[in-house]
Amino acid sequence: MSPKPTSPEAPTDRISDGIDFRNVLGILSRRRSWVIGIPAVLCGIVVAYLLVAHPSYTGTAQVFVDPRDQYTPKDDAQQQNSVPGDGLLLVESQLKIITSNEVLNRVIEQLNLQNDPEFNGERITIGRLIKSVIGLGRTEDRALVTLRNLRKNVATKRIDRSFVIDILASADTAPRAAALANAVATSYLEEQAGANAAFQRRTSEAISAQLGKLRQEVRRGEEAVAAFKAANNLVGSRSRMVTEQQLDEANTQLTNAKTRLADAQARVRLIETIEHGDAGLEALPEAIQSAAIVQLRSRLADASREEAQLAQIDGPNHPALQAARAQVRDAQAAIQRELKTIARSVRNTEASERTNVQNLEANFDALKKQSETNDKAMVPLRELERKAESSRVVYETFLAKAKTAEERQGIDTTNIRLISRATMPENKSWPPTMIMLAAAIFAGITIGIAAALARDAFDRPGGEPDPEAVPDAPELAPADTAPPSHLRPVAMPSQASRLATLGEEILAAPKGTTIVLVQVQRGAWLDDVALQLARTVIANRMDVMLVDADLARHSTTSRLGFDKAPGLRDVMNGAADIHDVVRLHQPTAMRVVPVGLSALAAHDPAARQALSGALQQLRVFDRVIVDGGEMGASASEYGLYYMADEVVFLAQGEGGKSEGGKSEDAAILVDLLRHRQVKARMVIIEPDVSVAA
């Protein structure tokens, strides 16, 4: 049966999404027991939980993790201060180490948590009782249960933009929470110190294991060098051979000997010059330096002076003068003898130096030949020495590292320290009383309002659309739903055929024609016009798309049973595509775009653009019929009239005349649309008109 006609005096204070707030407030007032009762029940459940729940307190300890290890005297300062990256990866890794099994097992052993009912799983709780009743309880290893529960109660986090880590530990009491947090921090520091010592020990053992092999390599290299030297008669140190040293010394000796020989030869030539009388005795250095020559020259001078004196006094034959002259001759002869002695000594020295030079030259030539022979043997020797030296350097390096690692086993080089011990928390961390009560009140009010509206919708008669209200061929005015006789005006024959004429014009229009039907005033008969015209198009084997754009009343959507389906509102809101909201009405084989579910804002340019695009895409159908609702409704705010090929205003005639005021408004609107190049007209529909499809 057809829905009841809507009274023209129906409330008109609806917003664009069709919600009547006064109606909603009335429903909530009538269903206030739901709105108040559900929050009260939820608050009661929360209060009951707060009374039986075990409180939890959280203690917080803080440790500082410096990515750089502590400096030790044997470390390279430059290498020690270099930190790879920003160190955050190291700090993030420490978060996992704090909650690792090694650290937590230390805490369990330190605090004897295996015998604590809070952690060993032996505390009686409601969940445990339920599991035991239904047979889900099982026996587990106490150590594993304790470790799992402790891990649940311990958490870590890094403070932003720092290397400080917060260690959070939860327990039933505040002192226990603080003690647990401090125990975790202490165990973490001990574990890190032990891990560092173990690392140094493993390093020392690994290096020591290589020392024997390296020592053998050094020995083999040095033995190879010694064997090669012995085989090639090479004697010397690592840097220089004996032959090279002897060659240098022989060269020096030869140079010095040649210098001395040249000096001796020069003195010999000088003596020869003196002997020939070309030079005086003073030119010979040996004569000047000889004590005998000095004495003889002094005696000669005395004798010459005495001779001169006697020559002035005595005659030439005087015995005294003759004796004086004899002394002068004796002194000169002695000087000549001494000079010859010096000359023989100089000549002997020159001969000796010449012989020495000849010997040194022979020795130098022999050493030079031997050095040339040794140089050829030095090439492979140097290669053997380099190998032996590299092995020796590696061995010494490993030996020093092994010694350093052994000494570091007792030194904690990790730069991690406890900067803040946990103190007893003042407030419990669980359960959050105020938050849970506020959430219960909010959720209760929301559920209460939703339940009240749903209950009112189920209890309201005619609230759900009747599938039989949309027959295979919806009639404009079925006989069983005709309005009372005082509402049935007499139809004029000229007006009775206007709907049929409209149907024929729609069939004759080009493919993709879009027609918007607008009701001048509300009326149940006018609600059926869009359905009737759509059925007419289907009866003529054409594809028709019926779009319900009546955003306020959406009677077409209700009659077809698509109230809860997405539709035009969702497309205009951007929540869906036009092809996703098309529905097929099986009884009539009619494709329909329901009104939809989303709320829309008035005068939204985006919604208007989405509506225009959707109607443009629907032009692939033979005809597009749009139910535009009542004149002046919310759909017109989005420019619906300017998006269609034709706008038809449907007026409900009464006794051959329609309501004057609204008809005049419609006529003005038709003229305005025509002035703006939009095809528009007004058609009067009588309540009792019935047109066969």
XYZ file of C-alpha atoms in Angstrom:
693
model
C 0.000 0.000 0.000
C 1.088 3.540 -0.688
C 2.522 5.756 2.009
C 0.331 8.304 3.622
C 0.263 11.708 1.958
C 2.293 14.291 3.693
C 0.452 17.238 5.053
C 1.421 20.590 3.645
C 1.574 21.830 7.208
C 4.399 19.457 8.066
C 7.340 21.041 9.942
C 9.604 23.001 7.685
C 12.502 23.641 10.108
C 14.689 20.895 8.705
C 18.349 21.408 7.960
C 20.096 20.248 4.835
C 20.627 16.662 6.026
C 16.944 16.128 6.887
C 17.351 15.766 10.702
C 14.683 17.312 12.886
C 16.400 18.201 16.169
C 13.150 18.917 17.961
C 11.991 15.432 17.079
C 15.296 13.988 18.349
C 15.008 15.889 21.622
C 11.458 14.606 22.035
C 12.626 11.028 21.502
C 15.428 11.443 24.065
C 12.965 12.937 26.532
C 10.596 10.005 26.129
C 13.478 7.485 26.329
C 15.380 9.193 29.116
C 15.542 5.963 31.058
C 17.805 4.607 28.320
C 19.925 7.751 28.198
C 20.413 7.758 31.988
C 20.307 4.054 32.750
C 23.067 2.857 30.403
C 25.673 5.370 31.732
C 24.677 4.405 35.268
C 25.158 0.713 34.510
C 28.559 1.316 32.911
C 29.655 3.491 35.828
C 28.561 0.721 38.207
C 30.629 -1.821 36.262
C 33.651 0.500 36.368
C 33.247 1.093 40.111
C 32.980 -2.659 40.713
C 36.136 -3.221 38.708
C 37.952 -0.494 40.622
C 37.000 -2.172 43.883
C 38.266 -5.636 42.939
C 41.203 -4.713 40.675
C 44.709 -4.945 42.064
C 46.329 -1.493 42.099
C 49.581 -1.010 40.281
C 52.366 1.457 41.077
C 55.179 2.339 38.684
C 58.714 3.254 39.767
C 61.126 4.976 37.399
C 64.923 4.817 37.390
C 67.122 6.626 34.885
C 70.431 5.575 33.361
C 72.694 7.552 31.064
C 74.256 5.743 28.102
C 77.234 7.575 26.599
C 78.031 6.180 23.129
C 81.730 6.835 23.812
C 83.593 4.327 25.992
C 85.535 5.584 28.983
C 89.059 6.779 28.201
C 91.975 4.646 29.333
C 95.657 5.728 29.336
C 96.597 3.312 26.542
C 93.797 4.425 24.218
C 94.217 6.780 21.318
C 92.380 9.933 22.354
C 91.296 10.774 18.817
C 89.928 7.292 18.220
C 88.313 7.228 21.652
C 86.288 10.394 21.061
C 85.003 9.383 17.631
C 81.400 8.148 17.784
C 79.849 6.444 14.726
C 76.667 8.234 13.673
C 74.785 10.049 16.401
C 74.848 7.131 18.868
C 71.059 6.750 18.887
C 71.223 3.232 17.450
C 73.403 2.184 20.372
C 70.958 3.683 22.859
C 67.991 2.040 21.115
C 69.791 -1.301 21.360
C 70.246 -0.803 25.094
C 66.436 -0.629 25.462
C 66.221 -4.267 24.365
C 69.161 -5.323 26.503
C 67.494 -3.951 29.650
C 64.486 -6.243 29.133
C 66.587 -9.224 28.014
C 66.515 -12.566 29.791
C 70.021 -12.135 31.216
C 69.128 -8.893 33.024
C 65.685 -10.042 34.179
C 67.045 -13.357 35.483
C 69.494 -11.375 37.627
C 66.546 -9.394 39.024
C 64.581 -12.587 39.722
C 67.528 -14.077 41.560
C 68.283 -10.864 43.448
C 64.694 -10.275 44.662
C 63.690 -13.976 44.871
C 60.692 -13.344 42.616
C 60.142 -17.059 41.949
C 58.554 -17.280 45.385
C 56.513 -14.078 44.958
C 52.833 -14.802 44.112
C 52.665 -11.521 42.207
C 55.111 -12.819 39.606
C 55.166 -16.632 39.818
C 51.529 -16.963 38.687
C 50.176 -18.356 41.959
C 48.147 -15.295 42.904
C 44.413 -16.028 42.897
C 42.587 -13.891 40.337
C 39.153 -13.985 38.741
C 40.627 -14.949 35.365
C 42.566 -17.805 36.918
C 39.501 -19.082 38.726
C 37.466 -18.994 35.508
C 40.168 -20.882 33.602
C 40.390 -23.523 36.297
C 36.602 -23.972 36.335
C 36.302 -24.421 32.566
C 39.394 -26.618 32.459
C 41.759 -24.221 30.655
C 44.223 -23.961 33.539
C 47.570 -25.643 32.944
C 50.752 -26.100 34.918
C 53.758 -24.164 33.629
C 57.332 -23.887 34.730
C 57.545 -21.375 37.565
C 60.752 -19.817 36.246
C 59.231 -19.187 32.821
C 56.042 -17.748 34.330
C 58.052 -15.474 36.608
C 60.207 -14.264 33.707
C 57.164 -13.621 31.498
C 55.284 -11.691 34.208
C 58.369 -9.655 35.090
C 58.852 -8.698 31.454
C 55.224 -7.528 31.324
C 55.837 -5.289 34.342
C 59.106 -3.772 33.065
C 59.260 -1.211 30.281
C 61.928 1.090 28.883
C 61.860 4.266 26.853
C 64.388 6.818 25.683
C 63.848 10.462 26.513
C 63.613 12.495 23.318
C 66.782 14.240 22.119
C 68.960 12.647 24.805
C 70.885 9.500 25.716
C 68.906 8.995 28.952
C 66.787 5.847 29.347
C 63.809 5.559 31.692
C 63.396 2.135 33.318
C 59.760 1.650 34.387
C 58.800 -1.173 36.752
C 55.288 -1.883 38.049
C 54.273 -3.658 41.257
C 51.331 -3.878 43.657
C 52.909 -1.544 46.206
C 54.862 1.685 45.847
C 57.989 0.487 47.762
C 58.055 -2.716 45.762
C 57.824 -0.779 42.464
C 60.770 1.461 43.416
C 62.851 -1.523 44.574
C 62.057 -3.413 41.368
C 63.062 -0.473 39.145
C 66.334 -0.025 41.051
C 67.034 -3.763 40.859
C 66.541 -3.741 37.082
C 68.866 -0.737 36.708
C 71.544 -2.312 38.935
C 71.311 -5.663 37.168
C 71.615 -3.911 33.823
C 74.803 -2.132 34.905
C 76.249 -5.377 36.277
C 75.352 -7.232 33.101
C 77.023 -4.578 30.951
C 80.173 -4.659 33.107
C 80.263 -8.465 32.924
C 79.676 -8.423 29.182
C 82.527 -5.943 28.732
C 84.893 -8.093 30.838
C 83.842 -11.201 28.912
C 84.463 -9.401 25.636
C 87.952 -8.346 26.730
C 88.653 -11.900 27.906
C 87.507 -13.398 24.614
C 89.584 -10.839 22.747
C 92.681 -11.700 24.802
C 92.147 -15.418 24.279
C 91.612 -14.990 20.547
C 94.752 -12.876 20.199
C 96.798 -15.235 22.365
C 95.704 -18.139 20.203
C 97.262 -16.366 17.223
C 100.539 -15.519 18.955
C 102.001 -19.030 18.588
C 101.378 -19.063 14.866
C 102.796 -15.567 14.464
C 105.866 -16.496 16.555
C 106.582 -19.450 14.276
C 106.267 -17.213 11.211
C 108.767 -14.734 12.681
C 111.220 -17.535 13.495
C 110.958 -19.029 10.024
C 111.515 -15.628 8.420
C 114.605 -14.844 10.474
C 116.048 -18.314 9.898
C 115.571 -17.870 6.143
C 117.468 -14.556 6.287
C 120.347 -16.096 8.292
C 120.603 -19.114 5.977
C 120.745 -16.913 2.898
C 123.472 -14.740 4.419
C 125.536 -17.791 5.324
C 125.114 -19.296 1.877
C 126.221 -16.092 0.155
C 128.926 -15.117 2.688
C 127.029 -11.972 3.669
C 128.012 -10.520 7.024
C 126.480 -7.441 8.576
C 123.570 -5.964 10.414
C 119.990 -5.529 9.157
C 120.691 -2.076 7.782
C 124.268 -2.484 6.417
C 126.632 -5.233 5.356
C 130.287 -5.490 6.549
C 131.530 -5.284 2.976
C 129.836 -1.931 2.547
C 131.387 -0.663 5.769
C 134.874 -1.895 4.708
C 134.471 -0.269 1.313
C 133.592 3.056 2.892
C 136.543 2.816 5.299
C 138.954 1.852 2.493
C 137.742 4.778 0.443
C 138.352 7.113 3.353
C 141.813 5.685 4.014
C 142.747 5.938 0.342
C 141.642 9.531 0.214
C 143.670 10.396 3.301
C 146.726 8.504 2.023
C 146.611 10.348 -1.282
C 146.417 13.606 0.612
C 149.476 12.701 2.683
C 151.359 11.538 -0.443
C 150.658 14.819 -2.164
C 151.943 16.681 0.885
C 155.155 14.561 1.037
C 155.806 15.083 -2.662
C 155.436 18.847 -2.195
C 158.049 18.799 0.616
C 160.432 16.738 -1.512
C 160.202 19.283 -4.302
C 160.831 22.066 -1.790
C 163.958 20.318 -0.466
C 165.298 19.943 -3.992
C 164.780 23.652 -4.505
C 166.669 24.430 -1.297
C 169.500 22.091 -2.277
C 169.905 23.898 -5.601
C 170.052 27.197 -3.751
C 166.908 28.572 -5.262
C 165.269 28.912 -1.858
C 166.344 29.518 1.657
C 166.329 27.144 4.544
C 163.397 29.018 6.022
C 161.085 27.679 3.276
C 161.315 24.160 4.691
C 158.835 23.618 7.582
C 160.898 20.704 8.967
C 163.945 22.965 9.140
C 162.074 25.566 11.066
C 160.526 23.005 13.377
C 163.824 20.975 13.916
C 165.520 21.702 17.252
C 168.938 20.684 15.852
C 168.611 23.145 12.977
C 167.606 25.839 15.445
C 170.700 25.176 17.621
C 173.028 24.966 14.637
C 171.654 28.184 13.222
C 172.155 29.836 16.628
C 175.751 28.573 16.789
C 176.313 29.766 13.233
C 175.038 33.158 14.135
C 177.325 33.367 17.165
C 180.351 32.204 15.175
C 179.584 34.678 12.400
C 179.291 37.510 14.900
C 182.551 36.563 16.600
C 184.278 36.356 13.181
C 183.040 39.781 12.309
C 184.334 41.249 15.536
C 187.733 39.586 15.214
C 188.001 40.676 11.595
C 187.773 44.289 12.713
C 190.412 43.840 15.416
C 192.817 41.283 14.091
C 194.365 40.741 10.777
C 193.247 38.154 8.268
C 195.845 35.637 9.368
C 195.352 36.020 13.012
C 194.809 32.602 14.697
C 191.776 33.761 16.551
C 190.191 34.940 13.347
C 191.082 31.708 11.653
C 189.511 29.764 14.542
C 186.373 31.821 14.319
C 186.136 31.212 10.611
C 186.598 27.491 11.216
C 183.679 27.538 13.649
C 181.494 29.228 11.029
C 182.412 26.588 8.485
C 181.711 23.821 10.981
C 178.300 25.268 11.796
C 177.381 25.563 8.121
C 178.567 22.013 7.441
C 176.486 20.753 10.381
C 173.438 22.543 9.047
C 173.953 20.979 5.617
C 174.269 17.561 7.156
C 171.126 18.046 9.172
C 169.331 19.335 6.079
C 170.337 16.237 4.149
C 169.069 14.126 7.006
C 165.733 15.914 6.857
C 165.646 15.537 3.076
C 166.272 11.802 3.367
C 163.461 11.568 5.955
C 161.070 13.481 3.719
C 161.981 11.343 0.717
C 161.486 8.203 2.777
C 158.106 9.461 3.958
C 157.106 10.212 0.350
C 158.134 6.725 -0.730
C 156.244 5.182 2.172
C 153.093 7.149 1.388
C 153.315 6.150 -2.275
C 153.527 2.507 -1.294
C 150.590 2.919 1.138
C 148.463 4.527 -1.575
C 149.211 1.695 -3.964
C 148.240 -0.858 -1.319
C 145.050 0.999 -0.436
C 144.070 1.274 -4.106
C 144.519 -2.462 -4.538
C 142.471 -3.153 -1.409
C 139.749 -0.706 -2.544
C 139.492 -2.360 -5.938
C 139.149 -5.773 -4.309
C 136.438 -4.547 -1.923
C 134.666 -2.841 -4.812
C 134.491 -6.062 -6.788
C 133.253 -7.928 -3.728
C 130.598 -5.256 -3.093
C 129.342 -5.573 -6.651
C 129.019 -9.315 -6.146
C 127.194 -8.836 -2.837
C 124.749 -6.300 -4.341
C 123.358 -8.979 -6.627
C 122.787 -11.230 -3.625
C 121.204 -8.392 -1.612
C 118.056 -8.266 -3.788
C 116.578 -11.568 -2.586
C 118.034 -10.910 0.873
C 116.096 -7.667 1.215
C 112.886 -9.440 0.168
C 113.461 -12.062 2.864
C 114.215 -9.327 5.397
C 110.997 -7.453 4.497
C 108.929 -10.583 5.013
C 110.636 -11.286 8.287
C 110.174 -7.658 9.385
C 106.439 -7.616 8.522
C 105.920 -10.847 10.448
C 107.848 -9.365 13.364
C 105.678 -6.165 13.326
C 102.430 -8.149 13.256
C 103.660 -10.350 16.063
C 104.666 -7.383 18.205
C 101.286 -5.680 17.538
C 99.325 -8.766 18.544
C 101.513 -9.211 21.571
C 100.811 -5.627 22.701
C 97.047 -6.030 22.080
C 96.973 -9.279 24.030
C 98.689 -7.564 26.923
C 96.248 -4.616 26.747
C 93.181 -6.864 26.574
C 94.465 -8.884 29.518
C 94.928 -5.726 31.586
C 91.460 -4.390 30.601
C 89.624 -7.422 31.915
C 89.473 -5.769 35.303
C 88.544 -2.315 33.924
C 84.943 -1.354 33.040
C 85.233 0.787 29.910
C 81.472 1.096 29.311
C 80.291 4.642 29.923
C 76.895 3.765 31.446
C 75.882 5.036 34.843
C 72.797 5.289 37.039
C 71.864 8.967 37.245
C 68.567 8.701 39.135
C 67.399 5.945 41.462
C 63.702 5.171 41.628
C 61.715 6.637 44.499
C 58.373 5.478 45.838
C 55.581 6.694 43.505
C 52.867 8.763 45.158
C 49.963 7.766 42.884
C 48.988 4.446 41.415
C 49.383 3.999 37.674
C 46.520 1.504 37.270
C 43.598 1.580 37.217
C 43.093 5.240 36.184
C 39.964 6.013 38.186
C 38.953 9.364 36.691
C 39.717 8.346 33.110
C 37.698 5.141 33.368
C 34.740 6.915 34.951
C 34.813 9.659 32.307
C 35.022 7.050 29.537
C 32.133 5.102 31.085
C 29.961 8.229 31.273
C 30.776 9.281 27.690
C 30.304 5.788 26.259
C 27.115 5.306 28.288
C 25.587 8.555 27.066
C 26.512 7.747 23.457
C 25.149 4.210 23.629
C 22.062 5.445 25.513
C 21.263 8.037 22.851
C 21.790 5.531 20.039
C 19.683 2.900 21.816
C 16.896 5.409 22.495
C 16.751 6.499 18.853
C 16.872 2.882 17.628
C 14.134 1.770 20.035
C 11.932 4.677 19.007
C 12.463 3.830 15.335
C 11.465 0.185 15.908
C 8.461 1.108 18.014
C 7.125 3.773 15.551
C 4.433 2.344 13.267
C 5.318 2.497 9.596
C 8.897 3.258 10.493
C 10.278 0.562 8.207
C 9.475 0.738 4.497
C 7.045 -1.898 3.267
C 8.514 -3.823 0.351
C 4.991 -4.132 -1.078
C 4.686 -0.333 -1.080
C 6.604 -0.342 -4.401
C 4.727 -2.686 -6.752
C 5.982 -3.829 -10.089
C 4.157 -0.885 -11.676
C 3.700 1.903 -9.152
C 0.429 3.676 -9.713
C -0.024 7.383 -9.441
C -3.213 7.044 -7.426
C -4.079 3.465 -6.455
C -7.723 2.875 -5.661
C -7.042 1.526 -2.151
C -4.933 4.530 -1.133
C -7.047 7.292 -2.567
C -7.408 10.271 -0.295
C -10.745 11.122 1.257
C -13.453 12.490 -0.958
C -13.095 16.003 0.348
C -9.460 16.031 -0.894
C -10.279 14.712 -4.345
C -10.849 17.568 -6.741
C -12.520 17.082 -10.061
C -9.988 16.546 -12.852
C -10.235 18.525 -16.026
C -9.876 16.458 -19.201
C -7.253 18.822 -20.567
C -5.157 18.342 -17.459
C -5.613 14.554 -17.209
C -3.451 13.865 -20.206
C -0.581 16.151 -19.209
C 1.374 13.402 -17.418
C 0.994 11.046 -20.387
C 2.141 13.832 -22.678
C 5.165 14.399 -20.406
C 5.998 10.693 -20.627
C 5.813 10.776 -24.418
C 8.071 13.813 -24.548
C 10.617 12.061 -22.346
C 10.575 9.030 -24.654
C 11.094 11.273 -27.671
C 14.025 13.151 -26.108
C 17.635 12.377 -27.149
C 19.685 9.764 -25.352
C 21.178 10.920 -22.070
C 18.507 13.557 -21.446
C 18.369 14.579 -17.791
C 15.019 15.826 -16.391
C 14.581 17.237 -12.889
C 11.106 16.911 -11.364
C 10.315 19.545 -8.751
C 7.144 19.572 -6.623
C 5.573 22.949 -6.267
C 3.918 21.738 -3.058
C 3.957 18.511 -1.155
C 1.629 15.727 -2.133
C 1.579 11.947 -2.131
C 0.444 11.956 -5.752
C 3.405 14.013 -6.771
C 5.768 11.618 -4.972
C 4.736 8.900 -7.456
C 5.403 10.911 -10.620
C 9.147 10.134 -10.816
C 8.505 6.405 -10.301
C 5.719 6.424 -12.904
C 7.832 8.159 -15.532
C 10.777 5.820 -14.863
C 8.492 2.807 -15.334
C 7.218 4.305 -18.583
C 10.785 4.518 -19.919
C 11.508 0.899 -18.836
C 8.311 -0.296 -20.507
C 9.613 1.128 -23.783
C 12.843 -0.953 -23.482
C 15.091 1.919 -22.496
C 17.633 2.181 -19.704
C 16.583 4.690 -17.113
C 18.436 6.022 -14.080
C 16.275 7.341 -11.238
C 18.146 9.726 -8.938
C 16.628 10.692 -5.597
C 17.854 14.256 -5.017
C 15.133 15.003 -2.428
C 17.674 15.523 0.377
C 14.989 16.532 2.878
C 12.204 13.910 2.490
C 13.697 11.289 0.111
C 10.344 9.556 -0.348
C 11.554 7.692 -3.446
C 14.432 6.099 -1.525
C 12.090 5.095 1.298
C 9.513 3.530 -1.008
C 12.178 1.480 -2.800
C 13.722 0.294 0.493
C 17.182 1.859 0.106
C 17.179 3.998 3.268
C 20.338 2.386 4.642
C 22.286 2.322 1.379
C 24.917 4.897 0.372
C 23.852 7.273 -2.332
C 23.907 10.812 -3.658
C 24.870 12.404 -0.334
C 27.988 10.203 -0.132
C 28.950 11.103 -3.707
C 28.561 14.829 -3.002
C 30.552 14.434 0.214
C 33.391 12.696 -1.615
C 32.946 9.436 0.293
C 31.894 7.334 -2.718
C 31.863 7.267 -6.506
C 28.607 7.530 -8.446
C 29.064 4.048 -9.931
C 29.451 2.557 -6.441
C 26.083 3.833 -5.179
C 23.867 2.710 -8.089
C 21.327 0.119 -6.877
C 19.124 -2.252 -8.886
C 15.472 -2.563 -7.803
C 14.755 -6.163 -8.702
C 10.924 -6.015 -8.958
C 10.980 -3.171 -11.514
C 14.463 -3.686 -13.035
C 15.012 -0.020 -12.268
C 18.442 1.439 -11.503
C 18.307 3.888 -8.638
C 20.725 6.280 -6.915
C 19.395 6.557 -3.325
C 19.630 9.741 -1.341
C 22.519 8.383 0.777
C 23.672 8.607 4.375
C 26.313 11.367 4.730
C 25.579 14.824 6.069
C 26.193 17.813 3.812
C 27.135 21.404 4.488
C 25.019 24.105 2.881
C 26.435 25.945 -0.146
C 29.455 23.632 -0.389
C 31.251 24.270 -3.719
C 32.889 20.852 -3.585
C 29.507 19.146 -3.169
C 28.107 21.134 -6.098
C 31.024 20.131 -8.313
C 30.682 16.470 -7.277
C 26.923 16.575 -8.064
C 27.577 18.032 -11.511
C 30.190 15.415 -12.298
C 27.939 12.581 -11.124
C 25.018 13.694 -13.321
C 27.380 14.036 -16.255
C 28.558 10.431 -15.811
C 24.950 9.170 -15.654
C 24.233 10.462 -19.159
C 25.388 7.090 -20.500
C 21.835 5.896 -19.713
C 19.005 6.520 -22.161
C 17.153 8.770 -19.717
C 18.026 10.245 -16.329
C 15.085 11.230 -14.111
C 15.939 13.244 -11.009
C 13.483 13.584 -8.130
C 14.340 17.119 -6.994
C 11.905 17.159 -4.075
C 9.910 20.186 -3.115
C 10.543 23.561 -4.677
C 13.090 25.494 -2.654
C 14.465 22.369 -0.984
C 18.119 21.859 -0.166
C 18.987 20.276 -3.542
C 18.471 23.589 -5.304
C 21.252 25.109 -3.197
C 23.794 23.061 -5.148
C 22.661 24.313 -8.581
C 20.690 21.192 -9.484
C 18.337 23.116 -11.828
C 21.237 24.316 -13.997
C 22.705 20.831 -14.416
C 19.663 19.289 -16.193
C 18.387 19.485 -19.741
C 14.887 20.348 -18.498
C 13.253 21.279 -15.197
C 9.597 20.295 -14.774
C 7.667 21.833 -11.867
C 4.811 19.547 -10.782
C 1.801 21.301 -9.319
C -1.068 19.426 -7.654
C -4.313 20.818 -8.973
C -7.449 21.067 -6.826
C -10.651 21.388 -8.866
C -8.625 22.486 -11.866
C -6.675 25.152 -9.922
C -3.421 24.870 -8.083
C -2.430 26.758 -4.985
C -2.033 30.334 -6.040
C 1.000 31.467 -4.018
C 3.320 28.581 -4.754
C 2.198 28.328 -8.372
C 3.037 31.971 -8.863
C 6.464 31.355 -7.327
C 6.959 28.412 -9.634
C 5.939 30.495 -12.643
C 8.466 33.166 -11.673
C 11.171 30.530 -11.253
C 10.303 29.045 -14.684
C 10.696 32.462 -16.296
C 14.004 32.987 -14.487
C 15.365 29.640 -15.677
C 14.260 30.296 -19.214
C 15.935 33.678 -19.065
C 19.143 31.846 -18.143
C 18.810 29.499 -21.104
C 17.494 26.585 -19.014
C 14.474 24.720 -20.392
C 11.740 24.800 -17.751
C 7.955 24.480 -17.506
C 5.176 23.708 -15.036
C 2.789 20.727 -15.288
C -0.360 20.410 -13.153
C -1.098 16.872 -11.931
C -4.555 15.869 -10.641
C -4.762 13.421 -7.712
C -6.992 10.940 -9.528
C -5.105 10.754 -12.768
C -4.014 7.228 -13.717
C -1.918 6.718 -16.790
C -1.140 3.298 -18.224
C 2.529 2.741 -18.934
